[in-house]
Amino acid sequence: MTPSYIYYIIVDMKKLQNLGEFEQVMLLAIIRLKDAGAYGVSIRNEISTRTKRSPTPGAVYTTLERLEGKGFVKSSVGEATAERGGRAKRYYRVTAAGLAAVRRAHRDYRSLLQGLDILGESYV
Amino acid sequence: MSKPSLSFTYLSLFTTIEKANEIEGDLIEQSHHQTKLWFGTHVLLTGLALFRQVVIDNLASVFLLSYATYELMTKVMFLGIRPLQIYLRHELDLSRMPGILVMFSLLFLMAFVIGGALIRFLPRLGIEVAVGTIAFCVLRMIVLQEGYTLVDIAIYIAAPLLMGSVYIHRKNLRHAIEMEGAI
């Protein structure tokens, strides 16, 4: 138990936070909406369109708070519009840490799927 | 916004004022082609989801503070008198003891004040602790069966505790909106 090993366990391992499945979906939706602007409504619509599932607003906002707490997204306040009753929007963008987490998850999936034919008829 | 709406008041119990405002705006934007029932349902469910997340993120704090509040309400408030004076209701004739009504009113008022104090001193966890306190009372009733009922807990603990919390929370919102221009 050297100091560097203890540091690795406490600090470095903490940085390598894994993503839940829905967190990955959220991050990818936010990345896709990079130019159009990712906020609660657009993120929810993007997920509904791309994945054919309808996340509840509660699931979206709690996941956004969790991602922000992990440092995977950053938010900023946007403009208020009459369509929203004069309430401002909160835009989200993925941070470098978030992008690294998505890449890591994608790499892990590719590694696990290598050599498998799970969509083939022979798989039981 | 000069007066906080019901939905904003409710959502801001579980998150910051700014985020509650933005979430409400998102729901308003999506509700243009929906019914009022749709909007109300999603406000309610979003609040519950945020409440659950706060409890999960602060489980130990909510548990300990809820238990402490429960002990305060059932032990200290009555200074050694048997917890929850309503138990006496099953033994004494109310019509012969007008003082009992005064005592029950004081009990209601004390729970109301404690509910307000939770929001005042624990702005981020107040409502979660209030709900946790009620849960402890119900658990005590179920486990120990000390003679009081769910109706007693609802009238003398749950209702005033939550009313006090919401009252102070709404006062804080009005102050933030009118004086500090938080939105």
Tab-separated table of C-alpha atoms in Angstrom:
chain	number	residue	atom	x	y	z
A	1	MET	CA	0.000	0.000	0.000
A	2	THR	CA	2.324	2.723	-1.233
A	3	PRO	CA	1.183	6.377	-1.169
A	4	SER	CA	0.966	6.416	-4.961
A	5	TYR	CA	-1.295	3.357	-4.927
A	6	ILE	CA	-3.513	4.934	-2.277
A	7	TYR	CA	-3.652	8.124	-4.386
A	8	TYR	CA	-4.630	6.031	-7.420
A	9	ILE	CA	-7.432	4.316	-5.495
A	10	ILE	CA	-8.845	7.477	-3.971
A	11	VAL	CA	-8.254	10.105	-6.678
A	12	ASP	CA	-7.670	8.502	-10.063
A	13	MET	CA	-10.282	5.752	-9.707
A	14	LYS	CA	-12.851	8.345	-8.670
A	15	LYS	CA	-12.189	10.240	-11.892
A	16	LEU	CA	-12.934	7.120	-13.952
A	17	GLN	CA	-16.620	7.239	-13.097
A	18	ASN	CA	-18.625	4.870	-15.204
A	19	LEU	CA	-21.728	5.913	-17.039
A	20	GLY	CA	-25.129	4.398	-16.575
A	21	GLU	CA	-26.996	3.421	-19.719
A	22	PHE	CA	-29.365	6.386	-19.636
A	23	GLU	CA	-26.500	8.732	-18.780
A	24	GLN	CA	-24.758	7.618	-21.969
A	25	VAL	CA	-27.934	8.232	-23.960
A	26	MET	CA	-28.238	11.718	-22.448
A	27	LEU	CA	-24.614	12.626	-23.172
A	28	LEU	CA	-24.912	11.452	-26.770
A	29	ALA	CA	-28.110	13.462	-27.225
A	30	ILE	CA	-26.387	16.568	-25.818
A	31	ILE	CA	-23.419	16.028	-28.163
A	32	ARG	CA	-25.787	15.687	-31.141
A	33	LEU	CA	-27.498	18.954	-30.162
A	34	LYS	CA	-24.222	20.829	-29.855
A	35	ASP	CA	-25.073	23.321	-32.620
A	36	ALA	CA	-28.833	23.547	-32.134
A	37	GLY	CA	-28.577	24.010	-28.375
A	38	ALA	CA	-29.216	21.254	-25.835
A	39	TYR	CA	-31.787	22.071	-23.184
A	40	GLY	CA	-34.422	19.976	-21.418
A	41	VAL	CA	-37.021	19.990	-24.183
A	42	SER	CA	-34.627	19.466	-27.097
A	43	ILE	CA	-32.743	16.695	-25.275
A	44	ARG	CA	-35.978	14.868	-24.521
A	45	ASN	CA	-37.172	15.252	-28.134
A	46	GLU	CA	-33.826	14.058	-29.504
A	47	ILE	CA	-33.908	10.923	-27.355
A	48	SER	CA	-37.546	10.232	-28.309
A	49	THR	CA	-36.769	10.607	-32.003
A	50	ARG	CA	-33.544	8.613	-32.064
A	51	THR	CA	-34.335	5.827	-29.610
A	52	LYS	CA	-38.123	5.515	-29.880
A	53	ARG	CA	-38.447	5.784	-26.113
A	54	SER	CA	-39.998	8.613	-24.161
A	55	PRO	CA	-38.065	9.550	-21.063
A	56	THR	CA	-40.079	11.438	-18.482
A	57	PRO	CA	-39.069	15.024	-17.744
A	58	GLY	CA	-38.171	13.917	-14.221
A	59	ALA	CA	-35.717	11.321	-15.527
A	60	VAL	CA	-34.123	13.898	-17.835
A	61	TYR	CA	-33.638	16.579	-15.177
A	62	THR	CA	-32.381	14.246	-12.457
A	63	THR	CA	-29.902	12.717	-14.905
A	64	LEU	CA	-28.750	16.172	-15.989
A	65	GLU	CA	-28.151	17.107	-12.344
A	66	ARG	CA	-26.219	13.903	-11.815
A	67	LEU	CA	-24.101	14.460	-14.916
A	68	GLU	CA	-23.384	18.014	-13.859
A	69	GLY	CA	-22.400	16.782	-10.410
A	70	LYS	CA	-19.975	14.318	-12.002
A	71	GLY	CA	-18.489	17.091	-14.129
A	72	PHE	CA	-19.575	15.514	-17.405
A	73	VAL	CA	-21.753	18.439	-18.479
A	74	LYS	CA	-21.725	22.162	-17.905
A	75	SER	CA	-24.734	24.403	-18.028
A	76	SER	CA	-25.397	28.018	-18.843
A	77	VAL	CA	-28.529	30.130	-18.784
A	78	GLY	CA	-30.066	31.068	-22.128
A	79	GLU	CA	-32.734	33.468	-23.248
A	80	ALA	CA	-36.263	33.707	-21.893
A	81	THR	CA	-39.074	33.520	-24.440
A	82	ALA	CA	-42.786	34.226	-24.414
A	83	GLU	CA	-43.394	30.634	-25.509
A	84	ARG	CA	-42.009	29.580	-22.140
A	85	GLY	CA	-43.983	32.111	-20.127
A	86	GLY	CA	-40.959	34.366	-19.869
A	87	ARG	CA	-38.782	31.704	-18.273
A	88	ALA	CA	-35.164	31.261	-19.280
A	89	LYS	CA	-33.684	28.109	-20.761
A	90	ARG	CA	-30.711	26.224	-19.360
A	91	TYR	CA	-28.361	24.952	-22.036
A	92	TYR	CA	-26.033	22.033	-21.488
A	93	ARG	CA	-22.820	21.045	-23.164
A	94	VAL	CA	-20.577	18.037	-22.661
A	95	THR	CA	-17.219	18.656	-21.015
A	96	ALA	CA	-13.925	16.993	-21.906
A	97	ALA	CA	-14.444	14.594	-18.984
A	98	GLY	CA	-17.889	13.705	-20.306
A	99	LEU	CA	-16.542	13.080	-23.786
A	100	ALA	CA	-13.804	10.863	-22.347
A	101	ALA	CA	-16.423	8.889	-20.392
A	102	VAL	CA	-18.506	8.354	-23.543
A	103	ARG	CA	-15.438	7.238	-25.499
A	104	ARG	CA	-14.460	4.855	-22.710
A	105	ALA	CA	-17.947	3.344	-22.641
A	106	HIS	CA	-17.953	2.967	-26.427
A	107	ARG	CA	-14.522	1.316	-26.329
A	108	ASP	CA	-15.713	-1.112	-23.657
A	109	TYR	CA	-18.806	-2.020	-25.716
A	110	ARG	CA	-16.698	-2.619	-28.831
A	111	SER	CA	-14.306	-4.796	-26.867
A	112	LEU	CA	-17.109	-6.883	-25.369
A	113	LEU	CA	-18.917	-7.232	-28.711
A	114	GLN	CA	-15.816	-8.324	-30.591
A	115	GLY	CA	-16.289	-11.775	-32.024
A	116	LEU	CA	-19.880	-12.064	-30.882
A	117	ASP	CA	-22.770	-12.546	-33.233
A	118	ILE	CA	-25.585	-11.741	-30.837
A	119	LEU	CA	-27.937	-10.810	-33.633
A	120	GLY	CA	-27.321	-14.027	-35.523
A	121	GLU	CA	-29.689	-17.006	-35.632
A	122	SER	CA	-27.132	-19.261	-34.025
A	123	TYR	CA	-27.122	-17.324	-30.772
A	124	VAL	CA	-29.317	-18.914	-28.124
B	1	MET	CA	-42.883	37.110	-12.409
B	2	SER	CA	-44.486	38.969	-9.521
B	3	LYS	CA	-46.199	36.084	-7.779
B	4	PRO	CA	-44.798	32.553	-7.716
B	5	SER	CA	-47.064	30.063	-9.495
B	6	LEU	CA	-48.140	26.853	-7.764
B	7	SER	CA	-46.032	24.705	-10.059
B	8	PHE	CA	-42.960	26.885	-9.504
B	9	THR	CA	-43.525	26.867	-5.724
B	10	TYR	CA	-43.765	23.083	-5.794
B	11	LEU	CA	-40.723	22.470	-8.026
B	12	SER	CA	-38.530	24.893	-6.086
B	13	LEU	CA	-39.053	22.778	-2.957
B	14	PHE	CA	-36.759	20.175	-4.517
B	15	THR	CA	-34.217	22.186	-6.508
B	16	THR	CA	-32.797	25.705	-6.796
B	17	ILE	CA	-35.037	28.642	-7.702
B	18	GLU	CA	-33.253	29.121	-11.030
B	19	LYS	CA	-33.554	25.475	-12.056
B	20	ALA	CA	-37.190	25.294	-10.928
B	21	ASN	CA	-37.896	28.313	-13.125
B	22	GLU	CA	-36.175	26.703	-16.115
B	23	ILE	CA	-37.870	23.326	-15.612
B	24	GLU	CA	-41.240	25.053	-15.375
B	25	GLY	CA	-40.413	26.918	-18.599
B	26	ASP	CA	-39.575	23.618	-20.333
B	27	LEU	CA	-42.864	22.084	-19.207
B	28	ILE	CA	-44.799	25.166	-20.330
B	29	GLU	CA	-43.097	24.985	-23.725
B	30	GLN	CA	-44.062	21.328	-24.123
B	31	SER	CA	-47.585	21.780	-22.861
B	32	HIS	CA	-48.813	24.037	-25.670
B	33	HIS	CA	-50.396	21.093	-27.490
B	34	GLN	CA	-51.331	19.264	-24.324
B	35	THR	CA	-53.997	19.545	-21.663
B	36	LYS	CA	-53.672	21.191	-18.265
B	37	LEU	CA	-53.848	17.704	-16.783
B	38	TRP	CA	-50.734	16.776	-18.759
B	39	PHE	CA	-48.901	19.810	-17.411
B	40	GLY	CA	-50.025	19.212	-13.821
B	41	THR	CA	-49.147	15.524	-13.958
B	42	HIS	CA	-45.669	16.169	-15.303
B	43	VAL	CA	-45.013	18.925	-12.776
B	44	LEU	CA	-46.004	16.519	-10.002
B	45	LEU	CA	-43.927	13.623	-11.339
B	46	THR	CA	-40.902	15.809	-12.021
B	47	GLY	CA	-41.034	17.122	-8.471
B	48	LEU	CA	-41.241	13.593	-7.092
B	49	ALA	CA	-38.256	12.526	-9.215
B	50	LEU	CA	-36.218	15.487	-7.971
B	51	PHE	CA	-37.300	14.749	-4.373
B	52	ARG	CA	-36.184	11.133	-4.707
B	53	GLN	CA	-32.813	12.199	-6.126
B	54	VAL	CA	-32.206	14.627	-3.249
B	55	VAL	CA	-32.981	11.889	-0.721
B	56	ILE	CA	-30.671	9.406	-2.491
B	57	ASP	CA	-27.852	11.965	-2.673
B	58	ASN	CA	-28.221	12.904	1.002
B	59	LEU	CA	-29.552	9.680	2.493
B	60	ALA	CA	-27.568	9.728	5.721
B	61	SER	CA	-28.296	13.422	6.430
B	62	VAL	CA	-32.007	13.076	5.688
B	63	PHE	CA	-32.251	9.965	7.856
B	64	LEU	CA	-30.472	11.502	10.848
B	65	LEU	CA	-32.212	14.866	10.632
B	66	SER	CA	-35.620	13.221	10.204
B	67	TYR	CA	-35.051	11.063	13.253
B	68	ALA	CA	-33.876	14.059	15.277
B	69	THR	CA	-36.959	16.038	14.266
B	70	TYR	CA	-39.196	13.098	15.083
B	71	GLU	CA	-37.636	12.828	18.547
B	72	LEU	CA	-38.012	16.596	19.023
B	73	MET	CA	-41.661	16.496	18.139
B	74	THR	CA	-42.600	13.513	20.208
B	75	LYS	CA	-40.379	13.938	23.263
B	76	VAL	CA	-39.073	17.463	23.821
B	77	MET	CA	-42.182	19.311	22.655
B	78	PHE	CA	-44.168	17.780	25.429
B	79	LEU	CA	-41.476	18.061	28.066
B	80	GLY	CA	-41.912	14.624	29.457
B	81	ILE	CA	-45.641	14.436	28.946
B	82	ARG	CA	-46.590	11.241	27.209
B	83	PRO	CA	-45.714	11.479	23.482
B	84	LEU	CA	-48.471	12.620	21.221
B	85	GLN	CA	-51.118	13.899	23.610
B	86	ILE	CA	-53.734	12.661	21.190
B	87	TYR	CA	-53.367	9.291	22.887
B	88	LEU	CA	-55.309	10.849	25.744
B	89	ARG	CA	-58.144	11.471	23.365
B	90	HIS	CA	-58.974	7.807	23.592
B	91	GLU	CA	-59.177	7.956	27.381
B	92	LEU	CA	-60.843	11.287	28.172
B	93	ASP	CA	-64.121	12.873	27.180
B	94	LEU	CA	-63.300	15.942	25.100
B	95	SER	CA	-66.462	17.796	26.042
B	96	ARG	CA	-65.368	17.815	29.705
B	97	MET	CA	-61.832	18.964	28.994
B	98	PRO	CA	-61.802	22.155	26.897
B	99	GLY	CA	-58.152	22.475	27.838
B	100	ILE	CA	-57.450	19.425	25.715
B	101	LEU	CA	-58.585	21.369	22.637
B	102	VAL	CA	-56.168	24.175	23.530
B	103	MET	CA	-53.405	21.603	23.935
B	104	PHE	CA	-54.167	20.027	20.561
B	105	SER	CA	-54.141	23.476	18.962
B	106	LEU	CA	-50.723	24.120	20.494
B	107	LEU	CA	-49.539	20.767	19.173
B	108	PHE	CA	-50.729	21.735	15.688
B	109	LEU	CA	-49.042	25.132	15.979
B	110	MET	CA	-45.760	23.638	17.196
B	111	ALA	CA	-45.666	21.190	14.284
B	112	PHE	CA	-46.408	24.112	11.928
B	113	VAL	CA	-43.527	26.123	13.398
B	114	ILE	CA	-41.147	23.147	13.172
B	115	GLY	CA	-42.129	22.654	9.530
B	116	GLY	CA	-41.299	26.293	8.823
B	117	ALA	CA	-38.040	26.058	10.761
B	118	LEU	CA	-36.934	23.087	8.660
B	119	ILE	CA	-37.205	25.176	5.498
B	120	ARG	CA	-35.643	28.207	7.175
B	121	PHE	CA	-32.552	26.386	8.494
B	122	LEU	CA	-32.283	23.550	5.958
B	123	PRO	CA	-33.275	25.199	2.661
B	124	ARG	CA	-31.966	22.329	0.553
B	125	LEU	CA	-33.216	19.435	2.703
B	126	GLY	CA	-36.149	20.885	4.621
B	127	ILE	CA	-39.026	19.220	2.810
B	128	GLU	CA	-37.200	15.887	2.626
B	129	VAL	CA	-36.638	15.982	6.398
B	130	ALA	CA	-40.307	16.880	6.964
B	131	VAL	CA	-41.422	13.875	4.928
B	132	GLY	CA	-38.864	11.683	6.684
B	133	THR	CA	-40.206	12.788	10.075
B	134	ILE	CA	-43.728	11.833	9.042
B	135	ALA	CA	-42.410	8.466	7.860
B	136	PHE	CA	-40.831	7.861	11.279
B	137	CYS	CA	-44.134	8.663	12.989
B	138	VAL	CA	-45.982	6.219	10.757
B	139	LEU	CA	-43.315	3.567	11.302
B	140	ARG	CA	-43.554	4.070	15.068
B	141	MET	CA	-47.307	3.709	14.889
B	142	ILE	CA	-47.080	0.508	12.859
B	143	VAL	CA	-44.256	-1.058	14.878
B	144	LEU	CA	-45.156	-0.020	18.420
B	145	GLN	CA	-48.902	0.518	17.977
B	146	GLU	CA	-49.068	3.083	20.721
B	147	GLY	CA	-52.724	3.738	20.281
B	148	TYR	CA	-52.694	6.580	17.812
B	149	THR	CA	-53.844	6.234	14.252
B	150	LEU	CA	-52.904	7.355	10.777
B	151	VAL	CA	-55.620	10.018	11.015
B	152	ASP	CA	-54.007	11.394	14.185
B	153	ILE	CA	-50.598	11.544	12.494
B	154	ALA	CA	-52.144	13.164	9.443
B	155	ILE	CA	-53.912	15.895	11.437
B	156	TYR	CA	-51.367	16.656	14.156
B	157	ILE	CA	-48.037	15.889	12.497
B	158	ALA	CA	-48.153	15.589	8.697
B	159	ALA	CA	-50.551	18.397	7.800
B	160	PRO	CA	-49.085	21.166	10.012
B	161	LEU	CA	-45.484	20.093	9.307
B	162	LEU	CA	-45.984	20.288	5.546
B	163	MET	CA	-48.145	23.428	5.761
B	164	GLY	CA	-45.464	25.166	7.818
B	165	SER	CA	-42.757	24.145	5.363
B	166	VAL	CA	-44.699	25.316	2.317
B	167	TYR	CA	-45.718	28.579	4.033
B	168	ILE	CA	-42.120	29.573	4.829
B	169	HIS	CA	-40.917	28.337	1.444
B	170	ARG	CA	-43.468	30.524	-0.323
B	171	LYS	CA	-42.462	33.503	1.799
B	172	ASN	CA	-38.832	32.920	0.824
B	173	LEU	CA	-39.792	32.736	-2.841
B	174	ARG	CA	-41.706	36.016	-2.716
B	175	HIS	CA	-38.739	37.645	-1.005
B	176	ALA	CA	-36.310	36.287	-3.598
B	177	ILE	CA	-38.487	37.444	-6.466
B	178	GLU	CA	-39.424	40.867	-5.125
B	179	MET	CA	-36.280	41.937	-3.305
B	180	GLU	CA	-33.387	40.102	-4.870
B	181	GLY	CA	-34.653	39.657	-8.438
B	182	ALA	CA	-33.599	36.021	-8.376
B	183	ILE	CA	-35.546	35.325	-11.567
